[in-house]
Amino acid sequence: MFYSNKTSKNIAIIRLQRQVTTTTDWILKWRLKLNTQKTVSVLFGSSRNAPKRQIKIQDTPITWKNRATYLGVVLDKPLRLHQHVKSCVHRAKQTRAALYPILNSKSRIPMSTRLTIYRIYIRPILLYVATAWGPLISESNWRNIEAVQNVAIRTITSAHFLTRNNKILHPPISSIRSEVERATKIFLHRNSQSSFSHIRELGTLPAPQIISRRPRPLTFTQ
């Protein structure tokens, strides 16, 4: 992934092109090949118009897109991560449906084992690299994520529809959001102990003073 951050998108594109050109020279030197068909450019921010200038790899222009997938995370243009959450929820629901014959309350498998199956096969889908995208998503996306776990637990326990989610199990399974917040604080704490300054600064920069519906990134304070 190549990245450039600048107020002026034209300057950012010029810097990005320099990175690509330098890397391309190194790739050619070592007789490697970069697949331009799987490469996309994304201008993150509120700008609705795609830049006229295009990034080129060996004279091949790279198309500007509204989203890109990097290491399994769908990064959309405004960085609201809505598409990524939608993808996670969809895959988790598919897995839950596939496991329904052994997760439902009529299964002969003990409840403790069924809960373990949920923790192993479904919950990790919702928690995958959540320390990176969790602090950026909206409340509605959090509700969609939590709903997947709530339905799974109710399927396993056959809880009455009037029973609150946090009263079904004793002790209850921690919510996805609380688990993400805990993992994020641990992650940022480890970063703060790093011997490298650029790693120590991750997640500690002040939030920009703009009006946004997205919550501020989580920060770890000692």
PDB file of C-alpha atoms in Angstrom:
ATOM      1  CA  MET A   1       0.000   0.000   0.000  1.00  0.00           C
ATOM      2  CA  PHE A   2       1.231   3.487  -0.917  1.00  0.00           C
ATOM      3  CA  TYR A   3      -0.037   6.428   1.094  1.00  0.00           C
ATOM      4  CA  SER A   4       0.292  10.188   0.888  1.00  0.00           C
ATOM      5  CA  ASN A   5      -1.349  12.769   3.144  1.00  0.00           C
ATOM      6  CA  LYS A   6      -1.647  16.399   2.107  1.00  0.00           C
ATOM      7  CA  THR A   7      -4.276  19.141   2.168  1.00  0.00           C
ATOM      8  CA  SER A   8      -3.862  19.647  -1.574  1.00  0.00           C
ATOM      9  CA  LYS A   9      -4.892  16.512  -3.433  1.00  0.00           C
ATOM     10  CA  ASN A  10      -2.688  17.430  -6.403  1.00  0.00           C
ATOM     11  CA  ILE A  11       0.425  17.579  -4.222  1.00  0.00           C
ATOM     12  CA  ALA A  12      -0.600  14.321  -2.545  1.00  0.00           C
ATOM     13  CA  ILE A  13      -0.939  12.659  -5.949  1.00  0.00           C
ATOM     14  CA  ILE A  14       2.487  13.924  -7.048  1.00  0.00           C
ATOM     15  CA  ARG A  15       4.072  12.526  -3.884  1.00  0.00           C
ATOM     16  CA  LEU A  16       2.236   9.264  -4.356  1.00  0.00           C
ATOM     17  CA  GLN A  17       3.457   9.008  -7.933  1.00  0.00           C
ATOM     18  CA  ARG A  18       7.038   9.425  -6.719  1.00  0.00           C
ATOM     19  CA  GLN A  19       6.574   6.534  -4.305  1.00  0.00           C
ATOM     20  CA  VAL A  20       5.120   4.350  -7.037  1.00  0.00           C
ATOM     21  CA  THR A  21       7.894   5.220  -9.489  1.00  0.00           C
ATOM     22  CA  THR A  22      10.633   4.482  -6.960  1.00  0.00           C
ATOM     23  CA  THR A  23       9.043   1.172  -6.040  1.00  0.00           C
ATOM     24  CA  THR A  24       8.514   0.257  -9.690  1.00  0.00           C
ATOM     25  CA  ASP A  25      12.214   0.765 -10.394  1.00  0.00           C
ATOM     26  CA  TRP A  26      13.053  -1.564  -7.505  1.00  0.00           C
ATOM     27  CA  ILE A  27      10.541  -4.155  -8.775  1.00  0.00           C
ATOM     28  CA  LEU A  28      12.062  -4.097 -12.254  1.00  0.00           C
ATOM     29  CA  LYS A  29      15.557  -4.394 -10.821  1.00  0.00           C
ATOM     30  CA  TRP A  30      14.655  -7.595  -9.007  1.00  0.00           C
ATOM     31  CA  ARG A  31      12.562  -8.930 -11.906  1.00  0.00           C
ATOM     32  CA  LEU A  32       9.295  -8.866 -10.034  1.00  0.00           C
ATOM     33  CA  LYS A  33       5.906  -7.968 -11.439  1.00  0.00           C
ATOM     34  CA  LEU A  34       3.178  -5.732 -10.081  1.00  0.00           C
ATOM     35  CA  ASN A  35      -0.352  -6.662 -11.136  1.00  0.00           C
ATOM     36  CA  THR A  36      -1.902  -3.395 -12.289  1.00  0.00           C
ATOM     37  CA  GLN A  37      -5.266  -5.108 -12.832  1.00  0.00           C
ATOM     38  CA  LYS A  38      -5.615  -5.585  -9.074  1.00  0.00           C
ATOM     39  CA  THR A  39      -4.299  -2.148  -8.150  1.00  0.00           C
ATOM     40  CA  VAL A  40      -6.650   0.754  -7.418  1.00  0.00           C
ATOM     41  CA  SER A  41      -6.332   4.349  -6.269  1.00  0.00           C
ATOM     42  CA  VAL A  42      -8.561   5.870  -3.599  1.00  0.00           C
ATOM     43  CA  LEU A  43      -8.782   9.529  -2.604  1.00  0.00           C
ATOM     44  CA  PHE A  44      -9.961   9.449   1.009  1.00  0.00           C
ATOM     45  CA  GLY A  45     -11.949  12.431   2.209  1.00  0.00           C
ATOM     46  CA  SER A  46     -15.102  14.390   1.504  1.00  0.00           C
ATOM     47  CA  SER A  47     -14.275  15.321  -2.089  1.00  0.00           C
ATOM     48  CA  ARG A  48     -16.885  13.896  -4.449  1.00  0.00           C
ATOM     49  CA  ASN A  49     -15.010  14.488  -7.686  1.00  0.00           C
ATOM     50  CA  ALA A  50     -12.333  12.053  -8.781  1.00  0.00           C
ATOM     51  CA  PRO A  51      -8.969  13.689  -9.534  1.00  0.00           C
ATOM     52  CA  LYS A  52      -8.181  14.296 -13.184  1.00  0.00           C
ATOM     53  CA  ARG A  53      -4.562  13.279 -12.668  1.00  0.00           C
ATOM     54  CA  GLN A  54      -4.052   9.513 -12.516  1.00  0.00           C
ATOM     55  CA  ILE A  55      -1.370   7.458 -10.841  1.00  0.00           C
ATOM     56  CA  LYS A  56       0.611   5.483 -13.408  1.00  0.00           C
ATOM     57  CA  ILE A  57       2.538   2.252 -13.031  1.00  0.00           C
ATOM     58  CA  GLN A  58       4.833   1.698 -16.000  1.00  0.00           C
ATOM     59  CA  ASP A  59       2.680   4.038 -18.110  1.00  0.00           C
ATOM     60  CA  THR A  60      -0.468   2.147 -17.101  1.00  0.00           C
ATOM     61  CA  PRO A  61      -3.043   4.493 -15.507  1.00  0.00           C
ATOM     62  CA  ILE A  62      -4.607   3.238 -12.275  1.00  0.00           C
ATOM     63  CA  THR A  63      -8.347   3.788 -11.991  1.00  0.00           C
ATOM     64  CA  TRP A  64      -9.721   5.866  -9.126  1.00  0.00           C
ATOM     65  CA  LYS A  65     -12.193   3.893  -7.016  1.00  0.00           C
ATOM     66  CA  ASN A  66     -14.482   4.637  -4.079  1.00  0.00           C
ATOM     67  CA  ARG A  67     -13.171   1.727  -2.017  1.00  0.00           C
ATOM     68  CA  ALA A  68     -10.294  -0.697  -1.746  1.00  0.00           C
ATOM     69  CA  THR A  69      -9.728  -3.937   0.144  1.00  0.00           C
ATOM     70  CA  TYR A  70      -6.482  -4.173   2.076  1.00  0.00           C
ATOM     71  CA  LEU A  71      -5.667  -7.260   4.170  1.00  0.00           C
ATOM     72  CA  GLY A  72      -9.352  -8.130   4.367  1.00  0.00           C
ATOM     73  CA  VAL A  73     -10.508  -4.656   5.435  1.00  0.00           C
ATOM     74  CA  VAL A  74     -12.723  -2.695   3.041  1.00  0.00           C
ATOM     75  CA  LEU A  75     -11.587   0.938   3.107  1.00  0.00           C
ATOM     76  CA  ASP A  76     -14.226   3.251   1.676  1.00  0.00           C
ATOM     77  CA  LYS A  77     -13.707   6.807   0.499  1.00  0.00           C
ATOM     78  CA  PRO A  78     -15.103   8.638   3.592  1.00  0.00           C
ATOM     79  CA  LEU A  79     -13.526   6.033   5.940  1.00  0.00           C
ATOM     80  CA  ARG A  80     -16.821   5.265   7.645  1.00  0.00           C
ATOM     81  CA  LEU A  81     -16.127   1.540   7.154  1.00  0.00           C
ATOM     82  CA  HIS A  82     -19.803   0.878   6.446  1.00  0.00           C
ATOM     83  CA  GLN A  83     -19.037  -1.535   3.617  1.00  0.00           C
ATOM     84  CA  HIS A  84     -16.528  -3.422   5.751  1.00  0.00           C
ATOM     85  CA  VAL A  85     -19.030  -3.831   8.591  1.00  0.00           C
ATOM     86  CA  LYS A  86     -21.643  -4.977   6.096  1.00  0.00           C
ATOM     87  CA  SER A  87     -19.215  -7.585   4.770  1.00  0.00           C
ATOM     88  CA  CYS A  88     -18.306  -8.809   8.278  1.00  0.00           C
ATOM     89  CA  VAL A  89     -21.946  -9.081   9.318  1.00  0.00           C
ATOM     90  CA  HIS A  90     -22.829 -10.949   6.127  1.00  0.00           C
ATOM     91  CA  ARG A  91     -20.024 -13.504   6.566  1.00  0.00           C
ATOM     92  CA  ALA A  92     -20.828 -13.964  10.253  1.00  0.00           C
ATOM     93  CA  LYS A  93     -24.503 -14.567   9.454  1.00  0.00           C
ATOM     94  CA  GLN A  94     -23.575 -17.096   6.787  1.00  0.00           C
ATOM     95  CA  THR A  95     -21.378 -18.969   9.251  1.00  0.00           C
ATOM     96  CA  ARG A  96     -24.083 -18.833  11.916  1.00  0.00           C
ATOM     97  CA  ALA A  97     -26.636 -20.236   9.468  1.00  0.00           C
ATOM     98  CA  ALA A  98     -24.273 -23.037   8.431  1.00  0.00           C
ATOM     99  CA  LEU A  99     -23.731 -23.973  12.084  1.00  0.00           C
ATOM    100  CA  TYR A 100     -27.402 -23.694  13.052  1.00  0.00           C
ATOM    101  CA  PRO A 101     -27.994 -27.493  13.143  1.00  0.00           C
ATOM    102  CA  ILE A 102     -25.463 -27.818  15.967  1.00  0.00           C
ATOM    103  CA  LEU A 103     -25.996 -24.427  17.621  1.00  0.00           C
ATOM    104  CA  ASN A 104     -29.755 -24.479  18.139  1.00  0.00           C
ATOM    105  CA  SER A 105     -31.178 -25.334  21.549  1.00  0.00           C
ATOM    106  CA  LYS A 106     -32.512 -28.708  20.343  1.00  0.00           C
ATOM    107  CA  SER A 107     -29.023 -29.921  19.513  1.00  0.00           C
ATOM    108  CA  ARG A 108     -27.674 -32.743  21.666  1.00  0.00           C
ATOM    109  CA  ILE A 109     -24.369 -30.932  22.014  1.00  0.00           C
ATOM    110  CA  PRO A 110     -23.938 -29.389  25.496  1.00  0.00           C
ATOM    111  CA  MET A 111     -24.579 -25.661  25.729  1.00  0.00           C
ATOM    112  CA  SER A 112     -21.039 -24.930  26.904  1.00  0.00           C
ATOM    113  CA  THR A 113     -19.682 -26.649  23.793  1.00  0.00           C
ATOM    114  CA  ARG A 114     -22.064 -24.733  21.535  1.00  0.00           C
ATOM    115  CA  LEU A 115     -20.936 -21.459  23.092  1.00  0.00           C
ATOM    116  CA  THR A 116     -17.332 -22.474  22.480  1.00  0.00           C
ATOM    117  CA  ILE A 117     -18.160 -23.203  18.840  1.00  0.00           C
ATOM    118  CA  TYR A 118     -19.643 -19.717  18.560  1.00  0.00           C
ATOM    119  CA  ARG A 119     -16.522 -18.162  20.094  1.00  0.00           C
ATOM    120  CA  ILE A 120     -14.253 -20.088  17.714  1.00  0.00           C
ATOM    121  CA  TYR A 121     -16.083 -19.772  14.398  1.00  0.00           C
ATOM    122  CA  ILE A 122     -18.372 -16.714  14.474  1.00  0.00           C
ATOM    123  CA  ARG A 123     -17.029 -14.181  16.964  1.00  0.00           C
ATOM    124  CA  PRO A 124     -13.550 -13.935  15.326  1.00  0.00           C
ATOM    125  CA  ILE A 125     -15.211 -12.839  12.072  1.00  0.00           C
ATOM    126  CA  LEU A 126     -16.670  -9.830  13.879  1.00  0.00           C
ATOM    127  CA  LEU A 127     -13.430  -9.083  15.736  1.00  0.00           C
ATOM    128  CA  TYR A 128     -10.990  -9.382  12.829  1.00  0.00           C
ATOM    129  CA  VAL A 129      -8.503  -6.444  13.113  1.00  0.00           C
ATOM    130  CA  ALA A 130     -11.247  -4.527  14.927  1.00  0.00           C
ATOM    131  CA  THR A 131      -8.638  -2.418  16.712  1.00  0.00           C
ATOM    132  CA  ALA A 132      -8.071  -0.702  13.356  1.00  0.00           C
ATOM    133  CA  TRP A 133     -11.655  -0.030  12.290  1.00  0.00           C
ATOM    134  CA  GLY A 134     -13.642  -0.229  15.535  1.00  0.00           C
ATOM    135  CA  PRO A 135     -13.128   3.379  16.700  1.00  0.00           C
ATOM    136  CA  LEU A 136     -14.259   4.713  13.312  1.00  0.00           C
ATOM    137  CA  ILE A 137     -17.660   3.108  12.803  1.00  0.00           C
ATOM    138  CA  SER A 138     -21.047   4.596  13.643  1.00  0.00           C
ATOM    139  CA  GLU A 139     -23.526   3.595  16.335  1.00  0.00           C
ATOM    140  CA  SER A 140     -25.822   1.982  13.769  1.00  0.00           C
ATOM    141  CA  ASN A 141     -22.982  -0.223  12.551  1.00  0.00           C
ATOM    142  CA  TRP A 142     -22.226  -1.239  16.140  1.00  0.00           C
ATOM    143  CA  ARG A 143     -25.855  -2.253  16.587  1.00  0.00           C
ATOM    144  CA  ASN A 144     -25.685  -4.406  13.455  1.00  0.00           C
ATOM    145  CA  ILE A 145     -22.567  -6.143  14.752  1.00  0.00           C
ATOM    146  CA  GLU A 146     -23.968  -6.715  18.237  1.00  0.00           C
ATOM    147  CA  ALA A 147     -27.180  -8.104  16.739  1.00  0.00           C
ATOM    148  CA  VAL A 148     -25.248 -10.986  15.171  1.00  0.00           C
ATOM    149  CA  GLN A 149     -23.929 -12.067  18.570  1.00  0.00           C
ATOM    150  CA  ASN A 150     -27.276 -11.538  20.315  1.00  0.00           C
ATOM    151  CA  VAL A 151     -29.121 -13.732  17.817  1.00  0.00           C
ATOM    152  CA  ALA A 152     -26.447 -16.428  18.095  1.00  0.00           C
ATOM    153  CA  ILE A 153     -26.655 -16.494  21.897  1.00  0.00           C
ATOM    154  CA  ARG A 154     -30.450 -16.619  21.816  1.00  0.00           C
ATOM    155  CA  THR A 155     -30.290 -19.450  19.294  1.00  0.00           C
ATOM    156  CA  ILE A 156     -27.952 -21.405  21.555  1.00  0.00           C
ATOM    157  CA  THR A 157     -29.815 -20.788  24.812  1.00  0.00           C
ATOM    158  CA  SER A 158     -33.399 -20.583  23.506  1.00  0.00           C
ATOM    159  CA  ALA A 159     -33.915 -17.545  25.715  1.00  0.00           C
ATOM    160  CA  HIS A 160     -37.374 -16.022  26.111  1.00  0.00           C
ATOM    161  CA  PHE A 161     -37.929 -13.010  23.868  1.00  0.00           C
ATOM    162  CA  LEU A 162     -38.536 -10.782  26.904  1.00  0.00           C
ATOM    163  CA  THR A 163     -35.181 -11.688  28.463  1.00  0.00           C
ATOM    164  CA  ARG A 164     -32.564  -8.984  28.142  1.00  0.00           C
ATOM    165  CA  ASN A 165     -29.413  -9.885  26.252  1.00  0.00           C
ATOM    166  CA  ASN A 166     -27.143  -9.237  29.233  1.00  0.00           C
ATOM    167  CA  LYS A 167     -29.284 -11.485  31.452  1.00  0.00           C
ATOM    168  CA  ILE A 168     -29.205 -14.621  29.317  1.00  0.00           C
ATOM    169  CA  LEU A 169     -25.861 -15.999  30.480  1.00  0.00           C
ATOM    170  CA  HIS A 170     -24.157 -15.818  33.869  1.00  0.00           C
ATOM    171  CA  PRO A 171     -21.550 -14.529  33.480  1.00  0.00           C
ATOM    172  CA  PRO A 172     -22.620 -12.943  30.169  1.00  0.00           C
ATOM    173  CA  ILE A 173     -20.430 -12.960  27.085  1.00  0.00           C
ATOM    174  CA  SER A 174     -18.821  -9.554  26.739  1.00  0.00           C
ATOM    175  CA  SER A 175     -20.218  -7.380  23.981  1.00  0.00           C
ATOM    176  CA  ILE A 176     -18.271  -7.047  20.758  1.00  0.00           C
ATOM    177  CA  ARG A 177     -17.835  -3.338  21.355  1.00  0.00           C
ATOM    178  CA  SER A 178     -16.420  -3.702  24.859  1.00  0.00           C
ATOM    179  CA  GLU A 179     -14.024  -6.361  23.606  1.00  0.00           C
ATOM    180  CA  VAL A 180     -12.859  -4.079  20.789  1.00  0.00           C
ATOM    181  CA  GLU A 181     -12.372  -1.158  23.176  1.00  0.00           C
ATOM    182  CA  ARG A 182     -10.356  -3.335  25.553  1.00  0.00           C
ATOM    183  CA  ALA A 183      -8.181  -4.696  22.737  1.00  0.00           C
ATOM    184  CA  THR A 184      -7.677  -1.201  21.301  1.00  0.00           C
ATOM    185  CA  LYS A 185      -6.474   0.205  24.615  1.00  0.00           C
ATOM    186  CA  ILE A 186      -4.039  -2.687  25.019  1.00  0.00           C
ATOM    187  CA  PHE A 187      -2.820  -2.186  21.455  1.00  0.00           C
ATOM    188  CA  LEU A 188      -2.254   1.542  21.947  1.00  0.00           C
ATOM    189  CA  HIS A 189      -0.574   0.924  25.292  1.00  0.00           C
ATOM    190  CA  ARG A 190       1.899  -1.429  23.637  1.00  0.00           C
ATOM    191  CA  ASN A 191       2.511   1.175  20.956  1.00  0.00           C
ATOM    192  CA  SER A 192       3.241   3.782  23.623  1.00  0.00           C
ATOM    193  CA  GLN A 193       6.025   1.544  24.957  1.00  0.00           C
ATOM    194  CA  SER A 194       7.722   1.207  21.574  1.00  0.00           C
ATOM    195  CA  SER A 195      11.254   2.486  21.052  1.00  0.00           C
ATOM    196  CA  PHE A 196      10.190   3.988  17.698  1.00  0.00           C
ATOM    197  CA  SER A 197       8.620   7.451  17.798  1.00  0.00           C
ATOM    198  CA  HIS A 198       6.327   6.927  14.785  1.00  0.00           C
ATOM    199  CA  ILE A 199       4.809   3.869  16.487  1.00  0.00           C
ATOM    200  CA  ARG A 200       4.415   5.665  19.824  1.00  0.00           C
ATOM    201  CA  GLU A 201       2.401   8.389  18.076  1.00  0.00           C
ATOM    202  CA  LEU A 202      -0.156   5.985  16.616  1.00  0.00           C
ATOM    203  CA  GLY A 203      -3.601   6.824  17.971  1.00  0.00           C
ATOM    204  CA  THR A 204      -2.390   9.745  20.078  1.00  0.00           C
ATOM    205  CA  LEU A 205      -2.656  12.611  17.598  1.00  0.00           C
ATOM    206  CA  PRO A 206      -5.397  15.159  18.415  1.00  0.00           C
ATOM    207  CA  ALA A 207      -8.624  14.692  16.494  1.00  0.00           C
ATOM    208  CA  PRO A 208      -9.255  17.321  13.782  1.00  0.00           C
ATOM    209  CA  GLN A 209     -11.771  20.018  14.676  1.00  0.00           C
ATOM    210  CA  ILE A 210     -14.424  19.103  12.138  1.00  0.00           C
ATOM    211  CA  ILE A 211     -18.092  18.266  12.416  1.00  0.00           C
ATOM    212  CA  SER A 212     -18.483  14.536  11.965  1.00  0.00           C
ATOM    213  CA  ARG A 213     -20.867  11.819  13.053  1.00  0.00           C
ATOM    214  CA  ARG A 214     -18.013   9.408  13.543  1.00  0.00           C
ATOM    215  CA  PRO A 215     -16.700   8.979  17.103  1.00  0.00           C
ATOM    216  CA  ARG A 216     -13.205  10.113  17.905  1.00  0.00           C
ATOM    217  CA  PRO A 217     -10.516   7.424  17.812  1.00  0.00           C
ATOM    218  CA  LEU A 218      -9.856   5.694  21.104  1.00  0.00           C
ATOM    219  CA  THR A 219      -6.736   6.864  22.905  1.00  0.00           C
ATOM    220  CA  PHE A 220      -4.843   5.240  25.737  1.00  0.00           C
ATOM    221  CA  THR A 221      -3.995   7.442  28.684  1.00  0.00           C
ATOM    222  CA  GLN A 222      -1.759   6.422  31.518  1.00  0.00           C
TER     223      GLN A 222
END
